[in-house]
Coordinates of C-alpha atoms and ligand atoms in Angstrom, one line a residue:
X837 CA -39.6 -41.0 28.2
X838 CA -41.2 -38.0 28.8
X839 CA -42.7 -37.5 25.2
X840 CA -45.9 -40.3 25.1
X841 CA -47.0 -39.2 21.3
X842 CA -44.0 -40.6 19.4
X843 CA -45.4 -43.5 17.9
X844 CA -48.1 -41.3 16.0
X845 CA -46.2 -39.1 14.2
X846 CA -44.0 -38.8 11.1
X847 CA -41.1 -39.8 11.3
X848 CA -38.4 -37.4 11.6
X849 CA -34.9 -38.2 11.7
X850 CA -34.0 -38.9 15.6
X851 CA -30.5 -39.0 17.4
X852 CA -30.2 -39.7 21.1
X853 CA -27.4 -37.7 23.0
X854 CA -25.4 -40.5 25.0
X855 CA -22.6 -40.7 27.9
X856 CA -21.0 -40.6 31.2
X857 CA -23.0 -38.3 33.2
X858 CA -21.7 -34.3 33.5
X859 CA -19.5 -35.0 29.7
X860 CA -21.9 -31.6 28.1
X861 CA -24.5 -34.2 26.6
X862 CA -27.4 -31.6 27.3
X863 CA -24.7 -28.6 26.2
X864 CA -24.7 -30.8 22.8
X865 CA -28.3 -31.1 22.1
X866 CA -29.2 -27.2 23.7
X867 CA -26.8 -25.8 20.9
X868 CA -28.0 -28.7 18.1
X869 CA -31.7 -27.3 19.0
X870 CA -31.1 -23.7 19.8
X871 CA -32.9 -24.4 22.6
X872 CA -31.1 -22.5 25.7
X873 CA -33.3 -23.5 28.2
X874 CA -32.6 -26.7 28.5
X875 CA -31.0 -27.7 32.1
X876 CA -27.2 -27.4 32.1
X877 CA -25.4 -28.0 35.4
X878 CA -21.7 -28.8 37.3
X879 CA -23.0 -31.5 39.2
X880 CA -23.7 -34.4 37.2
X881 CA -27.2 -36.5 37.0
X882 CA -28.5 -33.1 36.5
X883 CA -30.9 -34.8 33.3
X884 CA -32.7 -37.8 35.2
X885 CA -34.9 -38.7 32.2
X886 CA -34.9 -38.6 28.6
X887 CA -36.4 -36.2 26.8
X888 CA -37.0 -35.0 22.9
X889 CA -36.2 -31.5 22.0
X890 CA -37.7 -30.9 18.6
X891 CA -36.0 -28.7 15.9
X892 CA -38.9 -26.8 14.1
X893 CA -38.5 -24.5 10.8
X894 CA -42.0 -22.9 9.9
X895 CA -43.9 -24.8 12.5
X896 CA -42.9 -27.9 11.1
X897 CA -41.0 -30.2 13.2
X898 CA -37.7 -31.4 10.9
X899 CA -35.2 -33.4 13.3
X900 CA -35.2 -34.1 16.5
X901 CA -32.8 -34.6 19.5
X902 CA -33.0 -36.8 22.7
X903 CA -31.2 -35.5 26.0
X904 CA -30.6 -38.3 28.5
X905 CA -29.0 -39.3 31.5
X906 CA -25.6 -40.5 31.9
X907 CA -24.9 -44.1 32.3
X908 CA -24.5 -45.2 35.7
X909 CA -23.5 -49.2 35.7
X910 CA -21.8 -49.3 32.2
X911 CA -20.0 -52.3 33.2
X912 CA -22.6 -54.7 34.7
X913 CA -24.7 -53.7 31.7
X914 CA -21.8 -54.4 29.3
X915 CA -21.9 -57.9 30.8
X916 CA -25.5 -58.6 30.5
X917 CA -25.0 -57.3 26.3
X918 CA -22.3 -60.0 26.3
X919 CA -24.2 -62.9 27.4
X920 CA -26.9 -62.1 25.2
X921 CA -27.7 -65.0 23.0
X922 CA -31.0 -64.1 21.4
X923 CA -31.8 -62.2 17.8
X924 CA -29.2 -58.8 17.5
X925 CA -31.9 -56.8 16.4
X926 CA -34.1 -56.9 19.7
X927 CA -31.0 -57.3 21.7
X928 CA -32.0 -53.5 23.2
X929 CA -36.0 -54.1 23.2
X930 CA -34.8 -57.2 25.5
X931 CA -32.7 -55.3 27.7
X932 CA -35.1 -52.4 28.4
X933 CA -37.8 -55.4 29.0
X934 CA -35.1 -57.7 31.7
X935 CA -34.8 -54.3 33.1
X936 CA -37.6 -52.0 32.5
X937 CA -39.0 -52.5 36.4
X938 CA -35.3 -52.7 38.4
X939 CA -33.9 -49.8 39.8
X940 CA -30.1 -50.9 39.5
X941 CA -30.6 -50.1 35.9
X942 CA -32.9 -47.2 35.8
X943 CA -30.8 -44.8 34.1
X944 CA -29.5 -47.4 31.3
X945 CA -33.0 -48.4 30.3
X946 CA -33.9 -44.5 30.2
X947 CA -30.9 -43.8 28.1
X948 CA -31.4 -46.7 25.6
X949 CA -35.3 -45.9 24.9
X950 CA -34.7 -43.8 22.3
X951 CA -32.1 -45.8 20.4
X952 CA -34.5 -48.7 20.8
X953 CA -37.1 -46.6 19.0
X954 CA -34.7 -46.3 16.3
X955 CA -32.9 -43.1 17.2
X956 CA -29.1 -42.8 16.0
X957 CA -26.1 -41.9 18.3
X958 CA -24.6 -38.9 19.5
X959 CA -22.1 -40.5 21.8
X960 CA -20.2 -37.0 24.0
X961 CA -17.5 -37.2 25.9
X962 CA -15.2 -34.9 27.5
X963 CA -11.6 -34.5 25.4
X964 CA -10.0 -32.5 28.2
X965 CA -9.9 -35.9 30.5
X966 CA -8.8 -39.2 29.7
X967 CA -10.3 -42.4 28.6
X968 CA -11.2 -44.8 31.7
X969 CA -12.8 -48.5 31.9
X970 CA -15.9 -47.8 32.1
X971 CA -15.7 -45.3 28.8
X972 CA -14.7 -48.2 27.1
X973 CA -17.4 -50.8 28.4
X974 CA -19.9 -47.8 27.2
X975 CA -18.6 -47.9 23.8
X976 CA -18.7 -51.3 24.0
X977 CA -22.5 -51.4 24.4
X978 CA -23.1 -48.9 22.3
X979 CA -21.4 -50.9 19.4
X980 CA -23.3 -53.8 20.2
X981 CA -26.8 -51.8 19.5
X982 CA -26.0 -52.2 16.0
X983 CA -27.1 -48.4 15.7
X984 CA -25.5 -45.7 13.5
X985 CA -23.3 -44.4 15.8
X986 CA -21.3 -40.9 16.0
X987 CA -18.9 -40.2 18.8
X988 CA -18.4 -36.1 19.4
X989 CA -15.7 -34.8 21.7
X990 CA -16.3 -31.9 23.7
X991 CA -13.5 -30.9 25.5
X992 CA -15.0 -28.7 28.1
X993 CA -11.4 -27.3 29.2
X994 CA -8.3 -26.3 27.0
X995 CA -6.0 -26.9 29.9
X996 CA -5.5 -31.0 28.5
X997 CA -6.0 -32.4 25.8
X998 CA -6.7 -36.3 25.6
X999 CA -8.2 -36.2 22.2
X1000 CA -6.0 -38.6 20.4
X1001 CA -6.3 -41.1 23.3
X1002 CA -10.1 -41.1 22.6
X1003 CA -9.9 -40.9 18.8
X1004 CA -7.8 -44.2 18.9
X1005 CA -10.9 -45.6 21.3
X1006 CA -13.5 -44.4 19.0
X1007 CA -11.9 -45.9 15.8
X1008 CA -13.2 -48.8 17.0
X1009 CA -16.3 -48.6 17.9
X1010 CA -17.8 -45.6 16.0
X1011 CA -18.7 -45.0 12.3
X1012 CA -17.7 -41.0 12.5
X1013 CA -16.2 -38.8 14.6
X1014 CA -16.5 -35.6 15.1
X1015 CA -15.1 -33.0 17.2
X1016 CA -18.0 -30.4 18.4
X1017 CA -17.8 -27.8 21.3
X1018 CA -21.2 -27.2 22.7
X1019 CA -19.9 -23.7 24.3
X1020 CA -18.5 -22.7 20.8
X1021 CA -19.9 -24.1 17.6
X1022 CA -21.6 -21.5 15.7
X1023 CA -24.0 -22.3 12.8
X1024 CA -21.7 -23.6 10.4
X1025 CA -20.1 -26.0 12.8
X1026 CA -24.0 -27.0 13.8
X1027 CA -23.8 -27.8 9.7
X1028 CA -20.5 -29.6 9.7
X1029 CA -22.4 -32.3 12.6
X1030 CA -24.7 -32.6 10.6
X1031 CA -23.3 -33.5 7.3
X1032 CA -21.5 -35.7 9.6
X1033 CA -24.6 -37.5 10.8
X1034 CA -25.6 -37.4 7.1
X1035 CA -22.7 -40.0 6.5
X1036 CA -23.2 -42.8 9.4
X1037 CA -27.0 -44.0 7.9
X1038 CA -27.4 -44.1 4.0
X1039 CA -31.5 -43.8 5.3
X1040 CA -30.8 -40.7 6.6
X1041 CA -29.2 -38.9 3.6
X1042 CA -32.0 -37.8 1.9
X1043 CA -34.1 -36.2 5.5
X1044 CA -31.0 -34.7 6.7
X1045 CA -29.9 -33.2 3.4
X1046 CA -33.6 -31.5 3.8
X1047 CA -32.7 -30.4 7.4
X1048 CA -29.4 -28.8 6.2
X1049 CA -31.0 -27.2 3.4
X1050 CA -33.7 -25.6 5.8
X1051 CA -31.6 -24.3 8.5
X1052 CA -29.6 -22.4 5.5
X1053 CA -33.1 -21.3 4.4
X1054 CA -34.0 -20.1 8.0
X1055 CA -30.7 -18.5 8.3
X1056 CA -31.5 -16.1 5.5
X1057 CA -34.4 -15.5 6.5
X1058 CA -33.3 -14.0 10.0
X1059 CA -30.5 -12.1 8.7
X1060 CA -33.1 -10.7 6.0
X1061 CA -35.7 -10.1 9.1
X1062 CA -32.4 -8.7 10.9
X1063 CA -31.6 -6.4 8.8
X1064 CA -35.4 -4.8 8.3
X1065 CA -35.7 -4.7 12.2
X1066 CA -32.5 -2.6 11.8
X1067 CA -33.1 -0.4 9.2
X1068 CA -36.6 0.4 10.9
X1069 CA -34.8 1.2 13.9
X1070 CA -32.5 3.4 12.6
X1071 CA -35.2 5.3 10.3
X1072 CA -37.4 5.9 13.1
X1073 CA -34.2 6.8 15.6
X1074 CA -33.3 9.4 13.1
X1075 CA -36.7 11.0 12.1
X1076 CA -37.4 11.3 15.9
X1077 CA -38.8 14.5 16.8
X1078 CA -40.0 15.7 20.0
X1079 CA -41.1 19.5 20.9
X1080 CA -42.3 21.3 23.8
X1081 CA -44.3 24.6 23.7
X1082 CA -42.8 27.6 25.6
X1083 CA -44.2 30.7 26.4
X1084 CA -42.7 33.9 27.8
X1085 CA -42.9 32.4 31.3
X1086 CA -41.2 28.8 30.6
X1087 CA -38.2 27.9 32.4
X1088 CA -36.1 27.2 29.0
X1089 CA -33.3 25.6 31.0
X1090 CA -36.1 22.9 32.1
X1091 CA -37.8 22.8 28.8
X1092 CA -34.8 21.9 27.3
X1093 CA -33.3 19.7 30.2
X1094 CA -36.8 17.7 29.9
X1095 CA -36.6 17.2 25.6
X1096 CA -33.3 16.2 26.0
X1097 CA -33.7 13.2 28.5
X1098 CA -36.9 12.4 26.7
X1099 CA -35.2 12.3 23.4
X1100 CA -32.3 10.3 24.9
X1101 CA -34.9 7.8 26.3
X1102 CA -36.7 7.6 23.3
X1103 CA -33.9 6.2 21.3
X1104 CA -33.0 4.3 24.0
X1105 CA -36.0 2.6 23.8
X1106 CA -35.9 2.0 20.0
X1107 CA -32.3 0.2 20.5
X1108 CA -33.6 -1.9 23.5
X1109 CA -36.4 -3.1 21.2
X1110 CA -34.3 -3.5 18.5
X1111 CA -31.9 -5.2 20.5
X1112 CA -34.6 -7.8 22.1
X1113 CA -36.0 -8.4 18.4
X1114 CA -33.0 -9.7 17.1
X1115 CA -32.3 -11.8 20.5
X1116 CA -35.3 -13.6 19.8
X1117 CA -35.2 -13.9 16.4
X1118 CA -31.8 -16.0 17.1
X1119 CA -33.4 -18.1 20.2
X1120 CA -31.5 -16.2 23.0
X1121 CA -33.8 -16.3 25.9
X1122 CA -31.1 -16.3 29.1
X1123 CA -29.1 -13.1 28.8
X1124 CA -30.3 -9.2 28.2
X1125 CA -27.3 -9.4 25.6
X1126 CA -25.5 -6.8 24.5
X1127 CA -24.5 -5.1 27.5
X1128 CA -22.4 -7.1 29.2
X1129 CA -19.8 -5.6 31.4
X1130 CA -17.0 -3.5 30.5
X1131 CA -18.3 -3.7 26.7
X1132 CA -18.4 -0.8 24.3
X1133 CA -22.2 -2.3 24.2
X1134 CA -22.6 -1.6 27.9
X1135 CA -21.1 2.2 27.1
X1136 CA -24.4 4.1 26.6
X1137 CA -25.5 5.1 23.4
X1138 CA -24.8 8.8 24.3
X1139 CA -21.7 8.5 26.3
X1140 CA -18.3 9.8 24.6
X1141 CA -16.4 6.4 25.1
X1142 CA -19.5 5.1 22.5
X1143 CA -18.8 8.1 19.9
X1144 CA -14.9 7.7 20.1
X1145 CA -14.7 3.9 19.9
X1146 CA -17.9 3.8 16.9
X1147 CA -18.9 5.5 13.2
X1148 CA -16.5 6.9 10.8
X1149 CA -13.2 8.6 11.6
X1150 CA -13.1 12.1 11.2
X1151 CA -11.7 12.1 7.7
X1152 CA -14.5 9.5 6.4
X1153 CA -16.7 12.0 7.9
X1154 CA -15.6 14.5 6.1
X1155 CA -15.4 13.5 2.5
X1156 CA -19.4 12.2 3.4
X1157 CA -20.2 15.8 3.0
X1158 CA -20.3 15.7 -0.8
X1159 CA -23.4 13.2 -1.1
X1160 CA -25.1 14.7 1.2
X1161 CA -25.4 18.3 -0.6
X1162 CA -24.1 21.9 0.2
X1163 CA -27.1 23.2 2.4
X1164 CA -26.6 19.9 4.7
X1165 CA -23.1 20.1 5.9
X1166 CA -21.9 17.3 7.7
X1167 CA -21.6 18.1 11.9
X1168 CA -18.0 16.9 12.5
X1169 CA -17.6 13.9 14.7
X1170 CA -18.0 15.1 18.1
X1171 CA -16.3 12.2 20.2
X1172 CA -14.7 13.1 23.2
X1173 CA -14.7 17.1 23.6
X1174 CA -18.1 17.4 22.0
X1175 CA -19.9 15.6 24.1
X1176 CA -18.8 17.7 27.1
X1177 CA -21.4 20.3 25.9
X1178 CA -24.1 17.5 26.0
X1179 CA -26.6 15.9 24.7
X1180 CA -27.4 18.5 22.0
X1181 CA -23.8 18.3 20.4
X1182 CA -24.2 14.8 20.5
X1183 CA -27.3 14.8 18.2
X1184 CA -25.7 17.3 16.1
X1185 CA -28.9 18.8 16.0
X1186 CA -29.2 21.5 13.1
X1187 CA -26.0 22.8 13.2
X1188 CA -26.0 24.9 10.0
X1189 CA -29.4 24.3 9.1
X1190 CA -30.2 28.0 8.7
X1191 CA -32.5 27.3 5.6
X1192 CA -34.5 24.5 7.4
X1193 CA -37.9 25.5 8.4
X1194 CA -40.3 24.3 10.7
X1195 CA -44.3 24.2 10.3
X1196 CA -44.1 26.0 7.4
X1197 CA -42.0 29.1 9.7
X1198 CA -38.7 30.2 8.8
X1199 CA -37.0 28.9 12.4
X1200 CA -36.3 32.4 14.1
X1201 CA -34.1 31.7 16.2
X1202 CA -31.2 28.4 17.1
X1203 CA -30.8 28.3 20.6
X1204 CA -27.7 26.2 20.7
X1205 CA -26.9 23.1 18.9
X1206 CA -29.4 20.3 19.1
X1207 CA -32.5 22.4 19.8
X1208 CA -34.5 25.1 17.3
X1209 CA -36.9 27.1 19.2
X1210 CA -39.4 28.0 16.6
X1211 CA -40.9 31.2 18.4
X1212 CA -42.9 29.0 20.1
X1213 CA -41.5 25.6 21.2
X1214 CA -38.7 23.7 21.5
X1215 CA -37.7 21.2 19.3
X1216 CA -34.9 18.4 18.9
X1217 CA -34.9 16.3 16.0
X1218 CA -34.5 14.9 13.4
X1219 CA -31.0 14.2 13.9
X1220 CA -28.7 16.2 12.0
X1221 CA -25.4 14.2 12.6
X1222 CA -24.6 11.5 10.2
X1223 CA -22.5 10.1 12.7
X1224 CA -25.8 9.5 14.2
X1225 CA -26.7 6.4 11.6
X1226 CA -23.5 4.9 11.8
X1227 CA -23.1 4.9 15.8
X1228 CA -26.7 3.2 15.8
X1229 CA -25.6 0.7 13.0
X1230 CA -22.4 -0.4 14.7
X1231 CA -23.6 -1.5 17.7
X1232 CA -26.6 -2.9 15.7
X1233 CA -23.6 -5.1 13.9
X1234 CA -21.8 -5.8 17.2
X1235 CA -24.9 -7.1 18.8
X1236 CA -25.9 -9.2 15.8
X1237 CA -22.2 -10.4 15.5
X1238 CA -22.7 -11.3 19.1
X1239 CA -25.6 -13.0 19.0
X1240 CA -25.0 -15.0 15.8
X1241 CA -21.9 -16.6 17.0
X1242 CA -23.4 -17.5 20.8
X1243 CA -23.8 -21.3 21.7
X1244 CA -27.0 -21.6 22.8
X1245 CA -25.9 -24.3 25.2
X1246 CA -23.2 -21.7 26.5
X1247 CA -23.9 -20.7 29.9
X1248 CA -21.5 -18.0 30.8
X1249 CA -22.8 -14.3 30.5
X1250 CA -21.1 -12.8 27.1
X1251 CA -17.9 -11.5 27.0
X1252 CA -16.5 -7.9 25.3
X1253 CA -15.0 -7.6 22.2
X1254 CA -11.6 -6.1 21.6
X1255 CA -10.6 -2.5 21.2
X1256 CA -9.7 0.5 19.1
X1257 CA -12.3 1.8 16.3
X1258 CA -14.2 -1.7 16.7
X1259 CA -17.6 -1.1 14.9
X1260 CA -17.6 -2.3 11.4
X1261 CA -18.7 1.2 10.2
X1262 CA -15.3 2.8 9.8
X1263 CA -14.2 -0.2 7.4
X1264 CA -17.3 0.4 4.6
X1265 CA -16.2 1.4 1.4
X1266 CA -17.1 4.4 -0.1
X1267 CA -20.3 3.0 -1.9
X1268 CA -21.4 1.6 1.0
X1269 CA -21.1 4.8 2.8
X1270 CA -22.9 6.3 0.2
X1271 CA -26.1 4.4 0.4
X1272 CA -25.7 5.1 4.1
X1273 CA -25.4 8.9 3.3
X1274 CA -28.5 8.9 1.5
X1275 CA -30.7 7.1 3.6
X1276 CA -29.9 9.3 6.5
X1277 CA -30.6 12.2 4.1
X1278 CA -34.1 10.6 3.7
X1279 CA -34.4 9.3 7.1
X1280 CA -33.7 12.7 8.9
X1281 CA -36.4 14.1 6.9
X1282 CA -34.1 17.0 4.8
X1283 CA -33.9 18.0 1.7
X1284 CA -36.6 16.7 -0.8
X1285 CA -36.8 12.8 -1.0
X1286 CA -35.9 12.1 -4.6
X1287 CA -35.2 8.9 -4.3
X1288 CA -37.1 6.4 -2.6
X1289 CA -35.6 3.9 -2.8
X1290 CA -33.0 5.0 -0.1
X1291 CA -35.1 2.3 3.0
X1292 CA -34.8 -0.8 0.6
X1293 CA -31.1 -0.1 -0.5
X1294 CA -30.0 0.8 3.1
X1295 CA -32.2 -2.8 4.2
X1296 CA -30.0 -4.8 1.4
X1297 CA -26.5 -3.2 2.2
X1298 CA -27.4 -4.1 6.0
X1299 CA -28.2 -7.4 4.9
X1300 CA -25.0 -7.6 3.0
X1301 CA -23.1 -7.0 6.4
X1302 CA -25.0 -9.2 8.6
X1303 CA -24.7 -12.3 5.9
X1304 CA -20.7 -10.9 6.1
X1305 CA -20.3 -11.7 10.0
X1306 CA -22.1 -14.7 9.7
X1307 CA -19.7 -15.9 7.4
X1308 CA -17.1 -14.5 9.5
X1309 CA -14.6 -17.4 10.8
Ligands
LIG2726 N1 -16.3 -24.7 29.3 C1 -17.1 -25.7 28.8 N2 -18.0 -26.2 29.7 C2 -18.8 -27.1 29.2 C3 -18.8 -27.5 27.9 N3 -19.8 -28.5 27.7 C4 -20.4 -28.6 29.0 N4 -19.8 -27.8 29.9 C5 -20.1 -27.7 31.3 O1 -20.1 -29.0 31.9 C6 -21.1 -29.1 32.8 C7 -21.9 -30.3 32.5 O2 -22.6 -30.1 31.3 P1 -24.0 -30.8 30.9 O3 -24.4 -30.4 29.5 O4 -25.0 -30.5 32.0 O5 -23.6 -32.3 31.0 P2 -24.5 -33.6 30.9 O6 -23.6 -34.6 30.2 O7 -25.8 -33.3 30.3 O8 -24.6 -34.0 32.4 P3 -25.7 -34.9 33.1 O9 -27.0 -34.5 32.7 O10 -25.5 -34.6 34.6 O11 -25.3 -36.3 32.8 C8 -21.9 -27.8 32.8 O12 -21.4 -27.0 33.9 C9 -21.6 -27.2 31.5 O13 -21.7 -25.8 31.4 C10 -17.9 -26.9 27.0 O14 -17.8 -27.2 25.8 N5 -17.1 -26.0 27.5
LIG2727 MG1 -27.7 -33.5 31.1

């Protein structure tokens, strides 16, 4: 064992990961733990030693999860556990001791440390292959432990399916079974095990009822997080203002060629952060999720394809016009043709905006949608399309959707996700699209703030959506 404190500490409840080599066992405990670093690999004996990933909530260690290798002589070992005449209960404490110094049984010893300690089983095997001899001389062992024992199948291909074979097996030797896919289970199959694990050890109940109850807890407590990061986001995308000073001599074509890509970069930037926050709020650490290929997250947030496939239809769009008050109008969804012009149409910029004023100036002049030029400078921002907030929200959901579904002990970059209008904007309900209305009002910076309450309102209707694809199933 790689851990040498154990002894010393409270005692958490513990569950070894067991099985033929290459079945997913370090799959199983990397999406358990949410730990996606742990080593993964086609060839099996990739995990050599045992090793205890700890599940922390607050800095405070609550369960814990042993990866070890796969057996290697199931059947010789089998034969030594049948001879065994001595006391039951030190029957593994003797085997480890026979053993402890002998090559031949290396791997078994390091594999039955941690139920020795006391650690429960998670016995994993593959349901896509069927049961052989030396599967059953493993169960066999295992049942003579005397441990609380759980066998999980994770069928690693769809192509067969042997999992009745091994349920028939199992109902022998195993106090639960459970089927768990390491490459799929989201959080409320990560639940299901472990109510599961609750049932195979009455001493257990009580510490994993705890554990439940706390990864519920954290849960919330990312989505609320989640849904701050994005409202913040989305404030500061849409208050964003950058200017340039011109005088007679600037090149305007420049000026406003320079604003533009610094604008686009800027929100760009605010996304990317965005994006990263809530990766690592969720424990991704392999993939820059969220623009994988051929996704409408991989689209950029300015191209048309983004505009046309995101945010309200044109008709929702339309009727959104009445919150936000006469003087406002609405800048009509420019997917597709709009963005030909550009950037500028793209922002909306302040299309209609002839009352707006600027450092306490009347704006003289609009040079083309997107940009005022105030006599003396350039300036784009805030963003005057509404569209605007629910592009930015959308892939904000998509991303989230993605990463709160995503096995950590997947190992396959992320895939797209279908086609059509496929935010979740264009589905809100007219409430909903209020609040969102109103907060851009706020968050662009026009008209007086009235209410200001519009940040915490957008905040909880975000939240409401983010708890909504978690639940999603
Ligand atoms: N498609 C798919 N592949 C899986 C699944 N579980 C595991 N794999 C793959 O199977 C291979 C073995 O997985 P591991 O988790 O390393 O297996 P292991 O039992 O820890 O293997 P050893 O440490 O070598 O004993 C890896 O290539 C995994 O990506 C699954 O549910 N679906
Ligand atoms: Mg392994």
């Amino acid at each position: 064992m790689k851990d040498k404190d154990v002894k010393d500490e409270k005692i958490v409840p513990e569950f070894a990961v067991l099985g033929h080599p290459n079945e997913g066992k370090s799959s199983v405990v990397s999406t358990l733990t949410e730990d996606d670093q742990i080593r993964v690999s086609r060839v099996p004996g990739e995990t050599k030693v045992s090793r205890i990933y700890r599940v922390k909530v607050d800095g405070k260690e609550i369960i814990r999860f042993v990866d070890t290798p796969g057996f290697q002589v199931p059947r010789q070992t089998l034969e030594w556990f049948r001879g065994y005449k001595g006391d039951p209960a030190v029957i593994l404490k003797t085997f480890i001791q026979t053993f402890g110094s002998d090559p031949f049984y290396a791997d078994e010893c390091e594999l039955l440390t941690p139920v020795a300690r006391g650690a429960g089983i998670i016995y994993v095997v593959d349901g896509s292959r069927p049961v052989r001899p030396d599967d059953i001389a493993e169960m066999e062992i295992l049942r003579l432990t005397g441990r609380p024992r759980m066998a999980v199948i994770n069928s690693k291909s769809r192509e067969k399916d042997h999992t009745a074979q091994w349920r028939m097996e199992f109902r022998k030797h195993f106090n639960a079974i459970r089927l768990f896919n390491s490459n799929r289970a989201d959080f409320h199959e990560r639940i299901r095990m472990l109510e599961s694990l609750k049932a195979i050890d009455q001493d257990w109940e009580a510490d994993v009822t705890g554990v439940i109850r706390a990864f519920k807890e954290e849960m919330k407590r990312r989505n609320r997080l989640t849904a701050a990061y994005i409202t913040q986001a989305i404030e500061k995308s849409l208050g964003l203002v950058l200017y340039e000073k011109i005088t007679p001599e600037s090149d305007r074509v420049m000026v406003r060629e320079r604003l533009g890509k610094a604008y686009e970069n800027r929100i760009k930037t605010i996304e990317r952060e965005l994006f990263k926050n809530i990766r690592l709020l969720f424990r991704h650490h392999l993939y820059e999720f969220g623009l994988p290929d051929c996704s409408v997250l991989d689209h950029d947030l300015f191209s048309g394809q983004t505009w046309e496939l995101l945010g309200l239809t044109q008709k929702q769009l339309a009727t959104a016009g009445a919150v936000l008050g006469g003087s406002m109008g609405v800048v009509a969804d420019v997917a597709a043709h709009g963005l030909t012009f550009g950037l500028f149409t793209a922002l909306g910029g302040v299309l209609g905006a002839g009352s707006a004023v600027m450092g306490g100036k009347k704006i003289a002049e609009i040079s083309g949608p997107g940009i005022r030029l105030g006599g003396d400078r350039f300036q784009v921002g805030p963003n005057g399309n509404l569209q605007f907030l629910y592009i930015l929200l959308d892939r904000a959901l998509i991303y989230y959707s993605q990463i709160v579904n995503r096995a950590h002990g997947r190992r396959d970059a992320p895939k797209e996700r279908g086609s059509g209008k496929i935010g979740f904007s264009s589905e809100f309900s007219p409430a909903q699209r209020n609040t969102c209305a109103r907060f851009f009002k706020a968050a662009s910076g026009r008209g007086i703030l009235k209410n200001k309450k519009t940040g915490p309102g957008f905040a909880a209707l975000v939240e409401s959506l983010l708890e909504e694809i978690f639940q999603e199933k």
